[in-house]
Short mmCIF file of C-alpha atoms in Angstrom, two decimals:
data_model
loop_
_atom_site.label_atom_id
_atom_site.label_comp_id
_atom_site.label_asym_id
_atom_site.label_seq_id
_atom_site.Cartn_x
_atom_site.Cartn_y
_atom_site.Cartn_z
CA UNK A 717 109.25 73.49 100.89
CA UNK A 718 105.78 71.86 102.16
CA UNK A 719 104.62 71.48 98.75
CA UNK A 720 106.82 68.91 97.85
CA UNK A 721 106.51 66.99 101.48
CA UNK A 722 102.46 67.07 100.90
CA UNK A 723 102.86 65.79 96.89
CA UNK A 724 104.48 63.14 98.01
CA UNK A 725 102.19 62.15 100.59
CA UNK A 726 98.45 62.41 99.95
CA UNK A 727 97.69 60.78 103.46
CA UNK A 728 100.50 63.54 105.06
CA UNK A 729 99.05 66.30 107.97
CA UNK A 730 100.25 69.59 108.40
CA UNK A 731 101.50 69.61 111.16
CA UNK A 732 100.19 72.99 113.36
CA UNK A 733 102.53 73.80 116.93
CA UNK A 734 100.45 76.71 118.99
CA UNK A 735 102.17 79.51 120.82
CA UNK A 736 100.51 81.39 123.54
CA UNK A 737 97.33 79.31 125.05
CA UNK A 738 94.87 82.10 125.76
CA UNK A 739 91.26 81.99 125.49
CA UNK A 740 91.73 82.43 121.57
CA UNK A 741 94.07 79.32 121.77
CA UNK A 742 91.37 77.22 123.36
CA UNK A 743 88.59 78.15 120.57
CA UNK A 744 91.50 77.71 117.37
CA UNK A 745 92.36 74.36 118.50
CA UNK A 746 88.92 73.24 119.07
CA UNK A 747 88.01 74.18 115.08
CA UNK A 748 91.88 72.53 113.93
CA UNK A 749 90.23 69.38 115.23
CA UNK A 750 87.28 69.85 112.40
CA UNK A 751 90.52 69.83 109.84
CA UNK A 752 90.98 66.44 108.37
CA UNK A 753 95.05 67.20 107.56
CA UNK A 754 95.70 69.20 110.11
CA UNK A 755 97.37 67.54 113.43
CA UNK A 756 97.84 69.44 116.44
CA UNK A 757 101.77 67.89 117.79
CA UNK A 758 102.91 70.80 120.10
CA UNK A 759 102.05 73.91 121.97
CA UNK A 760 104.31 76.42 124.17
CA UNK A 761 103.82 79.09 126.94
CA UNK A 762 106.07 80.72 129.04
CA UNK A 763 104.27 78.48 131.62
CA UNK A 764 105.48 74.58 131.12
CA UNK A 765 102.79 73.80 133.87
CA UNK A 766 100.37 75.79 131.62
CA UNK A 767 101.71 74.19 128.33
CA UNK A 768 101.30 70.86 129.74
CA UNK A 769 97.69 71.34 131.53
CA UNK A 770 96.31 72.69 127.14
CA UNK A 771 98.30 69.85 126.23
CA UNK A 772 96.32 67.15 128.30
CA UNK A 773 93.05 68.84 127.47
CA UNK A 774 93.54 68.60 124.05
CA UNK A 775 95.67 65.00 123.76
CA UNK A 776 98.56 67.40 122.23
CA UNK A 777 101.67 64.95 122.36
CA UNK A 778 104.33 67.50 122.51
CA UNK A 779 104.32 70.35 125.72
CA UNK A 780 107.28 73.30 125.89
CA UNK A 781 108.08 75.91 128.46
CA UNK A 782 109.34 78.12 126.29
CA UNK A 783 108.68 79.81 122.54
CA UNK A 784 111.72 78.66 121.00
CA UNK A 785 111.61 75.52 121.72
CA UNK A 786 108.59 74.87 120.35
CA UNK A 787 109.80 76.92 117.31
CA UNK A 788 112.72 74.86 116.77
CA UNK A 789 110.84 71.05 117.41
CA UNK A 790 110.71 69.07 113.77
CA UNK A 791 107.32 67.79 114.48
CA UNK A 792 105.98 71.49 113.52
CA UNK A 793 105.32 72.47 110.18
CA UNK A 794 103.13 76.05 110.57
CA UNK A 795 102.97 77.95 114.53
CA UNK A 796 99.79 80.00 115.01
CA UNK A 797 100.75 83.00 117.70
CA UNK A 798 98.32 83.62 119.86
CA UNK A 799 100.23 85.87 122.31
CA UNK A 800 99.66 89.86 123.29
CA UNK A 801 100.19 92.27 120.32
CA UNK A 802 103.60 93.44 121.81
CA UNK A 803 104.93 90.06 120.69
CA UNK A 804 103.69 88.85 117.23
CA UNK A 805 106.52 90.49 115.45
CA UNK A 806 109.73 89.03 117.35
CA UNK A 807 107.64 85.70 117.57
CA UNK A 808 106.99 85.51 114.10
CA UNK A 809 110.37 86.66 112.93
CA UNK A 810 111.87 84.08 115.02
CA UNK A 811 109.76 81.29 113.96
CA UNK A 812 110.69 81.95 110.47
CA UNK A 813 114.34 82.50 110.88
CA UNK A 814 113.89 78.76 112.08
CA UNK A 815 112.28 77.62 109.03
CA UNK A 816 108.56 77.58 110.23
CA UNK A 817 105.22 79.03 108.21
CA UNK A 818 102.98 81.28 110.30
CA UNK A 819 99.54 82.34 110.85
CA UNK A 820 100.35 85.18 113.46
CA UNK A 821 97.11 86.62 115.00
CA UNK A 822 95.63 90.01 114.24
CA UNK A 823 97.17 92.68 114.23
CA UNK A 824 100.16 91.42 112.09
CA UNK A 825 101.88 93.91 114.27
CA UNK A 826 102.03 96.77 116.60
CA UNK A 827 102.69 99.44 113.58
CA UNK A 828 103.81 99.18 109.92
CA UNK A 829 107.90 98.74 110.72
CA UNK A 830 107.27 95.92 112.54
CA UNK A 831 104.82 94.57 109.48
CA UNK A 832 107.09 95.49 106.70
CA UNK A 833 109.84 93.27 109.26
CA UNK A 834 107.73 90.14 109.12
CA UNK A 835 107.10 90.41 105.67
CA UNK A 836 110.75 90.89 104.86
CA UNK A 837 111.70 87.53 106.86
CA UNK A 838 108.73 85.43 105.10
CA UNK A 839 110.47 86.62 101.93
CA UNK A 840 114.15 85.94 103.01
CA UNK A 841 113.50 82.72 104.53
CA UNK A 842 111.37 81.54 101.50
CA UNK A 843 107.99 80.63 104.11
CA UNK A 844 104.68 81.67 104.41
CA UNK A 845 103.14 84.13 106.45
CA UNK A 846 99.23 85.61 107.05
CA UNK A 847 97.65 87.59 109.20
CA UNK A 848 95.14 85.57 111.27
CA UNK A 849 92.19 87.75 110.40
CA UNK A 850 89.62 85.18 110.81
CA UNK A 851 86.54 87.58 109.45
CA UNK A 852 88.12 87.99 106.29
CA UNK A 853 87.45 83.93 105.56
CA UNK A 854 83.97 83.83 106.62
CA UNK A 855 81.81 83.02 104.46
CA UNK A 856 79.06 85.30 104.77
CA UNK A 857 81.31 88.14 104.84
CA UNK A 858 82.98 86.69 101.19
CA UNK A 859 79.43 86.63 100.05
CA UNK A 860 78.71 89.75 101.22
CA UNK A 861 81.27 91.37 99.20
CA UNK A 862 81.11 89.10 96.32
CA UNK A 863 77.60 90.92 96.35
CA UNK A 864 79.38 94.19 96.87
CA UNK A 865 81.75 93.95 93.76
CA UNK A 866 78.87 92.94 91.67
CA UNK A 867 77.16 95.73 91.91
CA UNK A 868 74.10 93.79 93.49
CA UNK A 869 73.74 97.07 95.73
CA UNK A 870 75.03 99.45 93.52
CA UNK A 871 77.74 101.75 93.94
CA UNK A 872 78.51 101.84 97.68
CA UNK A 873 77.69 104.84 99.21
CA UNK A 874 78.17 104.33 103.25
CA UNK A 875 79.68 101.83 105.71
CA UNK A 876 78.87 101.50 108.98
CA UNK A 877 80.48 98.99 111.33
CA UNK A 878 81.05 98.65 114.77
CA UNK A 879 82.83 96.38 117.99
CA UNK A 880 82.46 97.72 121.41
CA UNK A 881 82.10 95.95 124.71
CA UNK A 882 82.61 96.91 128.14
CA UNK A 883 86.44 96.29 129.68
CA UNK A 884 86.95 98.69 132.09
CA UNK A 885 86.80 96.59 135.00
CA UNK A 886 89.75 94.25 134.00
CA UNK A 887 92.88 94.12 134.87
CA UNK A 888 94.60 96.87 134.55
CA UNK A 889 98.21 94.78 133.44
CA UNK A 890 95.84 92.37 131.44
CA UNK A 891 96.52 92.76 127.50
CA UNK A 892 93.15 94.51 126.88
CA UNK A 893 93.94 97.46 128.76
CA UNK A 894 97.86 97.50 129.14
CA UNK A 895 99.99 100.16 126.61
CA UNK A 896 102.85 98.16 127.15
CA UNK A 897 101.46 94.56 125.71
CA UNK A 898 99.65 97.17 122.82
CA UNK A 899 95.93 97.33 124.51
CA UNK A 900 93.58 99.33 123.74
CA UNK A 901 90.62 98.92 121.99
CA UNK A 902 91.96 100.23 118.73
CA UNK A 903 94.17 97.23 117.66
CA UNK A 904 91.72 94.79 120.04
CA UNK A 905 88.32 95.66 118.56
CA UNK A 906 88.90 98.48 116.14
CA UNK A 907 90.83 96.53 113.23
CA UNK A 908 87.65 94.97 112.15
CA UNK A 909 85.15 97.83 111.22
CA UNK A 910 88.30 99.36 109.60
CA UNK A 911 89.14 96.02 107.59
CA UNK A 912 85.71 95.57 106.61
CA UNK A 913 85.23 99.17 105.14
CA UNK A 914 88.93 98.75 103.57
CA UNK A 915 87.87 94.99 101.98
CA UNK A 916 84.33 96.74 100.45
CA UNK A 917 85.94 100.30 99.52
CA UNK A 918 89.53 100.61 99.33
CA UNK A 919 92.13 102.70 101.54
CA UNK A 920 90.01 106.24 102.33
CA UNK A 921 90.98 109.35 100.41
CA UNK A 922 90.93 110.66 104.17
CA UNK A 923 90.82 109.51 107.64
CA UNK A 924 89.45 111.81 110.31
CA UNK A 925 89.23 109.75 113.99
CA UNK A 926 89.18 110.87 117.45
CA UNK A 927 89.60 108.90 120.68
CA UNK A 928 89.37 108.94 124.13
CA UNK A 929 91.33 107.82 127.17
CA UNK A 930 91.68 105.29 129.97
CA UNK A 931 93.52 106.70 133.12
CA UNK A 932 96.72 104.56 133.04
CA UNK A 933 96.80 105.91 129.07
CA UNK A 934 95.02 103.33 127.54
CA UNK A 935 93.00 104.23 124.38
CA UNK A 936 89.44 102.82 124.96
CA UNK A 937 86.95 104.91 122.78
CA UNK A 938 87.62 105.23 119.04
CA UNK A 939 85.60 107.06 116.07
CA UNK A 940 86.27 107.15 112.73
CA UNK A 941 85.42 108.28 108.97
CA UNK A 942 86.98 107.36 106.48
CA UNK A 943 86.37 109.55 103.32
CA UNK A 944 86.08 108.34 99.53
CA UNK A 945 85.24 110.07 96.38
CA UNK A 946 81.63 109.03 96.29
CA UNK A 947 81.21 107.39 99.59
CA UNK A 948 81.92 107.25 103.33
CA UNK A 949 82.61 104.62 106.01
CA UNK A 950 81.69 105.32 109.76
CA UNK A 951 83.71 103.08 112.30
CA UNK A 952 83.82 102.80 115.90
CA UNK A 953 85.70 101.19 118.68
CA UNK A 954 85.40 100.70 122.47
CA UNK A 955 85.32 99.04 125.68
CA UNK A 956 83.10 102.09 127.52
CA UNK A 957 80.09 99.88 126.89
CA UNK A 958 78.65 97.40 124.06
CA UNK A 959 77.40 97.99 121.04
CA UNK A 960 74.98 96.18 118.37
CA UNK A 961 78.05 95.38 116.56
CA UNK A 962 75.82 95.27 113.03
CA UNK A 963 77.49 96.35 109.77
CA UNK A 964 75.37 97.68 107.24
CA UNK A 965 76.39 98.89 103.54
CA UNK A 966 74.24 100.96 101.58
CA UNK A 967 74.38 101.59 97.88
CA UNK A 968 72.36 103.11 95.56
CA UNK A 969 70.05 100.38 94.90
CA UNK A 970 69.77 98.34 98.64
CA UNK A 971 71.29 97.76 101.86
CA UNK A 972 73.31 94.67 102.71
CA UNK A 973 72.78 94.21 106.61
CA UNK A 974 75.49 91.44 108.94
CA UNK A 975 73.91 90.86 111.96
CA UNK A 976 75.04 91.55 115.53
CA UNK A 977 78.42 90.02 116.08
CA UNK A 978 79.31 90.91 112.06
CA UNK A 979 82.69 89.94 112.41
CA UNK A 980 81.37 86.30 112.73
CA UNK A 981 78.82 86.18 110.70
CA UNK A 982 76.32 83.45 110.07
CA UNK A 983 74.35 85.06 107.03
CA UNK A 984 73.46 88.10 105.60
CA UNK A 985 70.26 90.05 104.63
CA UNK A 986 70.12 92.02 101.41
CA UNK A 987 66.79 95.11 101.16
CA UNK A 988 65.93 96.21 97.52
CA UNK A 989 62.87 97.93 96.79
CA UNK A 990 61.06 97.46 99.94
CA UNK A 991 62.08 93.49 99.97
CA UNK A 992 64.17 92.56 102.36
CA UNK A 993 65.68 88.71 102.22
CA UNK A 994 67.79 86.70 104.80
CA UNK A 995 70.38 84.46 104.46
CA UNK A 996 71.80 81.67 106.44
CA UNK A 997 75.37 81.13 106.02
CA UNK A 998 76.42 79.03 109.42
CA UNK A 999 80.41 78.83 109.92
CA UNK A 1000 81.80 75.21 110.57
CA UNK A 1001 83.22 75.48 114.39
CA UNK A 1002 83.23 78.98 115.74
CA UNK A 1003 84.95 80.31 112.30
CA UNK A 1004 88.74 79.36 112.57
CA UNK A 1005 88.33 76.60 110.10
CA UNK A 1006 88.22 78.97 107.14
CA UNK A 1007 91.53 80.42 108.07
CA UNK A 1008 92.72 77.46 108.76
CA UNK A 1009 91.78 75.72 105.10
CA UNK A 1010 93.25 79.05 103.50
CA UNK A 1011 96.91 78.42 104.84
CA UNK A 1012 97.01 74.68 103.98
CA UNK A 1013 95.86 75.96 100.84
CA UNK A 1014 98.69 78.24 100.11
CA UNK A 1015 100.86 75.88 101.44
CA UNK A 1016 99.64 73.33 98.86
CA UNK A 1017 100.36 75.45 96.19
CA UNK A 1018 103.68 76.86 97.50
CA UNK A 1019 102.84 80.62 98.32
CA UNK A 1020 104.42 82.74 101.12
CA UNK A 1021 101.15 84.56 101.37
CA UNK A 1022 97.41 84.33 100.62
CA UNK A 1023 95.32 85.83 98.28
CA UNK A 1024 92.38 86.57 99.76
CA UNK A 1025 94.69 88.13 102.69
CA UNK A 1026 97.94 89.01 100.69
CA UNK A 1027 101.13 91.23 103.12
CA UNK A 1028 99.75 94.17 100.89
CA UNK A 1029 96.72 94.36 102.64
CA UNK A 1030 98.03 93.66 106.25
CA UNK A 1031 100.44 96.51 105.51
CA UNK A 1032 97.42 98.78 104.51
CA UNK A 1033 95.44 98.10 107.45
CA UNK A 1034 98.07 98.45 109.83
CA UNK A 1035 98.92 101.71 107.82
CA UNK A 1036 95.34 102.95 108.92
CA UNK A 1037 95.80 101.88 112.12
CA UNK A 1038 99.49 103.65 112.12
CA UNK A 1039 97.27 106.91 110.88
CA UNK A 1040 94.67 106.68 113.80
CA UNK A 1041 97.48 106.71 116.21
CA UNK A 1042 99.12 109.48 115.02
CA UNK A 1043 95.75 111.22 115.23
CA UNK A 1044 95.34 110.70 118.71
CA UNK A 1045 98.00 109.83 120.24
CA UNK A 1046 97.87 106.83 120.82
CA UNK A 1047 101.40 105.05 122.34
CA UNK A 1048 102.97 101.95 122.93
CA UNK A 1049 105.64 102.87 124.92
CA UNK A 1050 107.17 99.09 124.42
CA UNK A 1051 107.30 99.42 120.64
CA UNK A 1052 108.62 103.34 120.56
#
């Protein structure tokens, strides 16, 4: 549908409308701006005051006080949901019902139902649809495994990743800590060690994980291996305290190290033979852009999904996820 609007017009934007206007919303719209045909025209929250307050900030011409409107405005062309977990399914489903691309943030959804839902109505309603998992356009980390696939390391023989920071004195009915909007720091936190041991190895021959618990049921403490033939991946999760959130992959020839805060990397450092050599790979923005260039890409060429981030791999990393859970325990009670 876009493709043909954006053929015709070399000088046309793609038009972006924002739903939910969170801290996250504040940092996306900030890197749209670095986007030469992308426009910003509306945003929504269940707040109009809200809506209108990001709206000034940001010069956004179009305000709403609720989703749908927003979803059904003609002056949007792709909505970015920024809202709890508990809502990116309905939101997105809704959105395209009305004829509107997504980029829905991470996770897709809440467990692999709701997933294989969203994909079905990107498919039925002919738009497209990705998973707003940022890390997986960074460009250190597609260096890194570039490097990985190459065999610049060798064969891989162990992963280690983690994301940990300390929550537990937030609000208790706050989306971080609250079952019922999907908190926890397995879906928060946790989905990117596990993507970035699924993008360098595959889906595990075996998951073992265990987890631990907040008082009001929360999960907030989450280990995990994942198994492979020839190599394993060692993942962790929580908000008891931080962590040096470093990944390192080792293979039989080297080490490939991301510095702390991996998931937005800014370089790389590869060891062989006693040499060790950095590498500066600075994002544009805080990181957003990449995602950003990747679904006016797709759009461009008329896809309903990405390749670097197809709905195969968001189903297999919420299928991991799905796993975890039914390790532990771990509940929703909104989504069950």
């Amino acid at each position: 549908m876009l493709k043909e609007v954006f053929q015709n017009s070399m000088d046309q934007k793609i038009r972006w409308g924002i739903i939910g206007l969170g801290k996250i919303a504040h940092s996306f719209v900030q890197d749209l701006a670095l986007v030469n045909e992308a426009v910003i025209t509306a945003v929504a929250s269940r707040s109009l005051e809200k809506a209108k307050e990001f709206a000034s900030e940001y010069e956004v011409s179009l305000a709403f006080g609720s989703y749908k409107e927003l979803m059904e405005c003609e002056e949007v062309d792709v909505v970015y949901i920024a809202t709890p977990h508990r809502f990116h399914a309905n939101l997105s489903i809704m959105a395209m019902d009305l004829g509107k691309h997504v980029l829905c943030e991470k996770p897709l959804g809440i467990n692999k139902k709701e997933v294989e839902a969203m994909i079905a109505s990107s498919k039925k309603n002919k738009v497209f649809l990705m998973e707003a998992l940022w890390s997986r356009f960074n460009p250190a980390i597609r260096k890194v495994k570039s490097l990985v696939d190459n065999g610049e390391i060798g064969n891989i023989a162990y992963v280690h990743a983690d994301f940990a920071f300390y929550a537990l004195d937030r609000d208790l009915k706050g989306r971080v800590l609250n079952p019922e909007l999907g908190g926890g720091s397995l879906l928060d936190v946790g989905i990117y060690p596990i993507f970035l041991a699924y993008l360098l190895l595959g889906k595990p021959d075996e998951v073992l994980s265990t987890s631990s618990f907040y008082s009001n049921g929360a999960e907030i403490q989450t280990s995990i291996i994942f198994k492979y033939q020839h190599a394993q991946a060692v993942l962790y999760s929580g908000f008891t305290s931080n962590s040096t959130m470093r990944a390192q992959i080792s293979g039989e020839k080297g080490i490939i190290t991301i510095p702390e805060r991996w998931h937005q990397a800014q370089g790389y450092s590869v060891q062989k033979e006693q040499q060790q050599e950095a590498f500066r790979l600075p994002t544009q923005g805080k990181g957003y852009f990449y995602e950003i260039k990747e679904v006016h890409a797709c759009l461009a060429e008329g896809k309903l999904e990405s390749d670097l981030w197809s709905h195969q791999n968001s189903l297999d990393l919420i299928g991991l996820m799905d796993t975890i859970r039914d390790q532990n325990g771990i509940h929703f009670p909104s989504s069950e």
